[in-house]
Coordinates of C-alpha atoms in Angstrom, one line a residue:
M1 CA -29.1 122.6 135.8
G2 CA -27.6 120.0 133.3
K3 CA -23.9 121.0 134.5
Y4 CA -23.4 117.8 136.2
D5 CA -21.3 115.2 133.9
V6 CA -23.4 112.4 132.4
K7 CA -21.0 109.5 133.0
Q8 CA -20.3 110.7 136.5
E9 CA -24.2 110.5 137.4
V10 CA -24.4 107.1 136.0
T11 CA -21.3 105.9 137.9
D12 CA -22.7 107.4 141.0
K13 CA -26.4 106.5 140.9
Y14 CA -25.9 103.5 143.0
S15 CA -23.2 104.9 145.3
L16 CA -23.9 106.3 148.7
R17 CA -23.7 109.9 147.5
G18 CA -25.4 109.2 144.5
R19 CA -28.4 107.7 146.6
V20 CA -28.7 110.7 149.0
F21 CA -28.7 113.1 145.9
H22 CA -31.2 111.4 144.2
K23 CA -33.5 111.1 147.4
L24 CA -32.9 115.0 148.1
R25 CA -33.6 116.0 144.6
D26 CA -36.7 113.9 144.6
D27 CA -37.7 115.4 147.5
I28 CA -37.0 118.9 146.6
L29 CA -38.9 118.5 143.1
S30 CA -41.9 116.7 145.0
G31 CA -42.3 119.9 147.1
K32 CA -41.5 118.2 150.4
Y33 CA -39.0 121.1 151.2
E34 CA -40.3 124.5 150.8
E35 CA -38.4 127.4 148.9
H36 CA -35.7 129.0 151.1
E37 CA -36.3 126.3 153.6
E38 CA -32.6 125.4 155.1
L39 CA -31.4 121.8 154.8
K40 CA -29.6 120.6 157.7
E41 CA -26.8 118.0 157.3
V42 CA -27.0 116.3 160.7
A43 CA -30.9 116.0 160.4
I44 CA -30.9 114.6 156.8
G45 CA -27.9 112.3 157.7
E46 CA -29.8 110.9 160.6
E47 CA -33.0 110.6 158.7
L48 CA -31.2 108.5 155.8
G49 CA -28.9 106.7 158.0
V50 CA -25.6 108.3 156.7
S51 CA -22.8 110.3 157.7
R52 CA -22.6 113.9 157.1
T53 CA -20.0 113.7 154.4
P54 CA -22.3 112.0 151.6
V55 CA -24.9 114.7 152.5
R56 CA -22.4 117.4 152.1
E57 CA -21.3 115.9 148.6
A58 CA -25.0 115.8 147.5
F59 CA -25.5 119.4 148.6
R60 CA -22.5 120.5 146.1
Q61 CA -24.2 118.6 143.5
L62 CA -27.6 120.0 144.1
E63 CA -26.2 123.6 144.0
L64 CA -24.7 122.7 140.6
E65 CA -28.0 122.0 139.4
G66 CA -29.5 125.1 140.8
L67 CA -32.0 123.5 143.4
I68 CA -30.0 125.0 146.4
Q69 CA -28.0 127.7 147.4
I70 CA -25.2 127.2 149.9
I71 CA -24.3 130.4 151.7
P72 CA -20.9 130.1 153.6
N73 CA -21.0 130.1 157.4
K74 CA -25.0 130.1 157.2
G75 CA -26.1 126.8 155.7
A76 CA -27.9 125.2 152.4
Y77 CA -31.2 126.7 151.4
V78 CA -33.6 125.2 148.7
T79 CA -34.1 127.2 145.5
G80 CA -36.1 124.7 143.9
I81 CA -37.7 125.2 140.6
T82 CA -39.6 128.6 140.0
E83 CA -42.3 129.6 137.7
K84 CA -39.8 131.2 135.4
D85 CA -37.8 128.2 135.6
V86 CA -40.6 125.9 134.5
K87 CA -41.3 128.3 131.5
D88 CA -37.6 128.1 130.6
I89 CA -37.7 124.6 131.0
Y90 CA -40.5 124.1 128.4
M91 CA -39.2 126.6 126.0
I92 CA -35.8 124.6 125.9
R93 CA -37.7 121.2 125.9
S94 CA -39.8 122.4 122.8
L95 CA -36.5 122.6 120.9
L96 CA -35.0 119.4 122.2
E97 CA -38.1 117.1 122.0
G98 CA -38.5 118.2 118.5
L99 CA -35.0 117.1 117.8
C100 CA -35.5 114.0 119.8
A101 CA -38.8 113.2 117.6
R102 CA -36.6 113.7 114.5
W103 CA -34.0 111.5 115.6
A104 CA -36.3 108.8 116.8
T105 CA -37.8 108.5 113.1
E106 CA -34.2 107.5 112.2
H107 CA -33.4 105.3 114.9
I108 CA -36.6 103.7 116.4
T109 CA -36.6 99.7 116.6
S110 CA -39.5 97.7 115.8
E111 CA -39.9 97.2 119.6
Q112 CA -40.0 100.6 120.5
M113 CA -42.6 101.3 117.9
D114 CA -44.9 98.6 119.0
E115 CA -44.6 100.1 122.4
M116 CA -45.2 103.6 121.4
E117 CA -48.4 102.4 119.6
E118 CA -49.6 100.3 122.3
N119 CA -49.1 103.1 124.6
V120 CA -51.1 105.4 122.6
Y121 CA -54.2 103.1 122.2
L122 CA -53.9 102.4 126.0
A123 CA -54.0 105.9 126.7
E124 CA -57.1 106.3 124.6
F125 CA -58.9 103.5 126.3
H126 CA -58.1 105.4 129.8
A127 CA -59.2 108.8 128.5
K128 CA -62.5 107.3 127.3
K129 CA -62.8 105.8 130.9
G130 CA -62.0 109.0 132.6
H131 CA -58.8 107.3 134.3
L132 CA -56.9 110.3 134.7
E133 CA -54.1 108.9 136.9
Q134 CA -53.4 106.1 134.4
L135 CA -53.5 108.6 131.5
A136 CA -50.8 110.8 133.4
E137 CA -48.6 107.7 133.8
L138 CA -48.8 106.5 130.1
D139 CA -48.1 110.2 129.3
N140 CA -44.7 109.8 131.1
R141 CA -43.9 106.6 129.5
F142 CA -44.8 107.9 125.9
H143 CA -41.8 110.7 126.6
D144 CA -39.7 108.0 127.9
I145 CA -40.0 105.8 124.9
M146 CA -39.4 108.4 122.4
Y147 CA -36.3 109.5 124.5
E148 CA -34.8 106.0 124.2
A149 CA -35.7 105.9 120.5
C150 CA -33.8 108.9 119.6
D151 CA -30.4 106.7 120.3
S152 CA -28.6 109.7 122.1
K153 CA -27.7 109.2 125.6
M154 CA -26.7 112.6 125.9
L155 CA -30.1 114.2 124.6
E156 CA -31.9 111.4 126.6
H157 CA -30.4 112.2 129.8
Q158 CA -31.0 116.0 129.4
L159 CA -34.7 115.5 128.6
K160 CA -35.3 113.0 131.4
D161 CA -33.8 115.6 133.8
F162 CA -36.1 118.1 132.6
H163 CA -39.3 115.9 132.6
Q164 CA -38.2 115.1 136.4
Y165 CA -37.9 119.0 137.0
V166 CA -41.5 119.8 136.4
L167 CA -43.1 116.5 137.3
R168 CA -45.0 117.9 140.2
V169 CA -46.6 120.8 138.3
R170 CA -47.3 118.5 135.4
K171 CA -49.2 115.9 137.6
R172 CA -51.6 118.7 138.7
T173 CA -52.3 120.4 135.3
L174 CA -52.1 117.0 133.4
S175 CA -55.0 115.9 135.5
S176 CA -57.5 118.4 133.8
A177 CA -60.2 116.3 132.0
N178 CA -59.5 118.3 129.0
R179 CA -55.7 118.2 128.8
G180 CA -55.3 114.4 129.2
P181 CA -57.0 113.2 126.1
K182 CA -55.6 116.2 123.9
S183 CA -52.2 115.4 125.0
N184 CA -52.8 111.7 123.5
E185 CA -54.2 112.9 120.6
E186 CA -50.9 115.0 120.1
H187 CA -48.8 111.9 121.0
K188 CA -50.9 109.9 118.4
Q189 CA -49.9 112.3 115.5
I190 CA -46.2 112.3 116.7
M191 CA -46.3 108.5 116.7
E192 CA -47.8 108.6 113.2
A193 CA -45.1 111.0 111.8
I194 CA -42.1 108.6 113.5
K195 CA -43.8 105.6 112.1
A196 CA -44.1 107.3 108.6
K197 CA -40.2 108.2 108.9
N198 CA -41.2 112.0 108.4
G199 CA -38.6 113.7 110.6
D200 CA -39.8 117.3 109.6
L201 CA -43.2 116.6 110.6
A202 CA -42.2 114.6 113.9
E203 CA -40.2 117.6 114.7
K204 CA -42.8 120.2 114.2
L205 CA -45.4 118.4 116.2
A206 CA -43.1 117.4 119.3
H207 CA -42.1 121.1 119.4
Q208 CA -45.8 122.2 119.5
H209 CA -46.7 119.6 122.0
M210 CA -44.4 121.1 124.5
I211 CA -45.9 124.7 123.6
N212 CA -49.4 123.5 123.9
A213 CA -48.5 121.7 127.3
Y214 CA -47.0 124.8 128.7
D215 CA -50.0 127.0 127.5
N216 CA -52.3 124.4 129.3
M217 CA -50.2 124.7 132.7
V218 CA -50.7 128.6 132.5
K219 CA -54.3 128.2 131.8
N220 CA -54.9 125.7 134.7
G221 CA -53.2 127.1 137.7
L222 CA -49.5 127.2 137.2
H223 CA -49.3 130.4 138.9
E224 CA -51.7 129.1 141.8
V225 CA -48.9 126.3 142.2
Y226 CA -46.3 128.7 143.1
E227 CA -48.5 131.3 144.8
N228 CA -49.8 128.8 147.1
R229 CA -46.3 127.3 148.1

């Protein structure tokens, strides 16, 4: 994970190889393919309407990200995101999100600050109404705003990738009636620290937010997500 060059990915995102890669990565992360399932070049090429070459190139890229394993003379098999990977991602994210929040206090624009405030207050409204799906969407957007506000394309790229890797698990555990409102309250505290230009506090709160999110996943069925795959 994270080994693929940032500039290369931006260049390739809309290329044929890039489209195949992103489609396959999304399918793996969404759970369309089971762990250890073989990915067949011909079948995928026919499904996506492309030749075997961009599929083969996408396989190499997916292997660099640790999502598949290519076994010579046998084939490509899904590795996916394991339970341990989720824990590792959240522990790493806790540090990087803290850094992101600190940098956001220094670089956030007035437009981004306005959107962050609107995000938090909209989430409060939906939390009171019990609209868990909207709450989850706003939760994702809050993090995107903060990533953009840190003014570091390298950090933004890494955090967005990590965010994508655990999206399927997050959707399940964030739908908990308890976690959604608590998560937004933590967002509000981070937002207020960023608005006050308090980098130390923003970093501390964003770090703890990730720890809390992971602890909630464990309490609300992270093990079951993987046990039942």
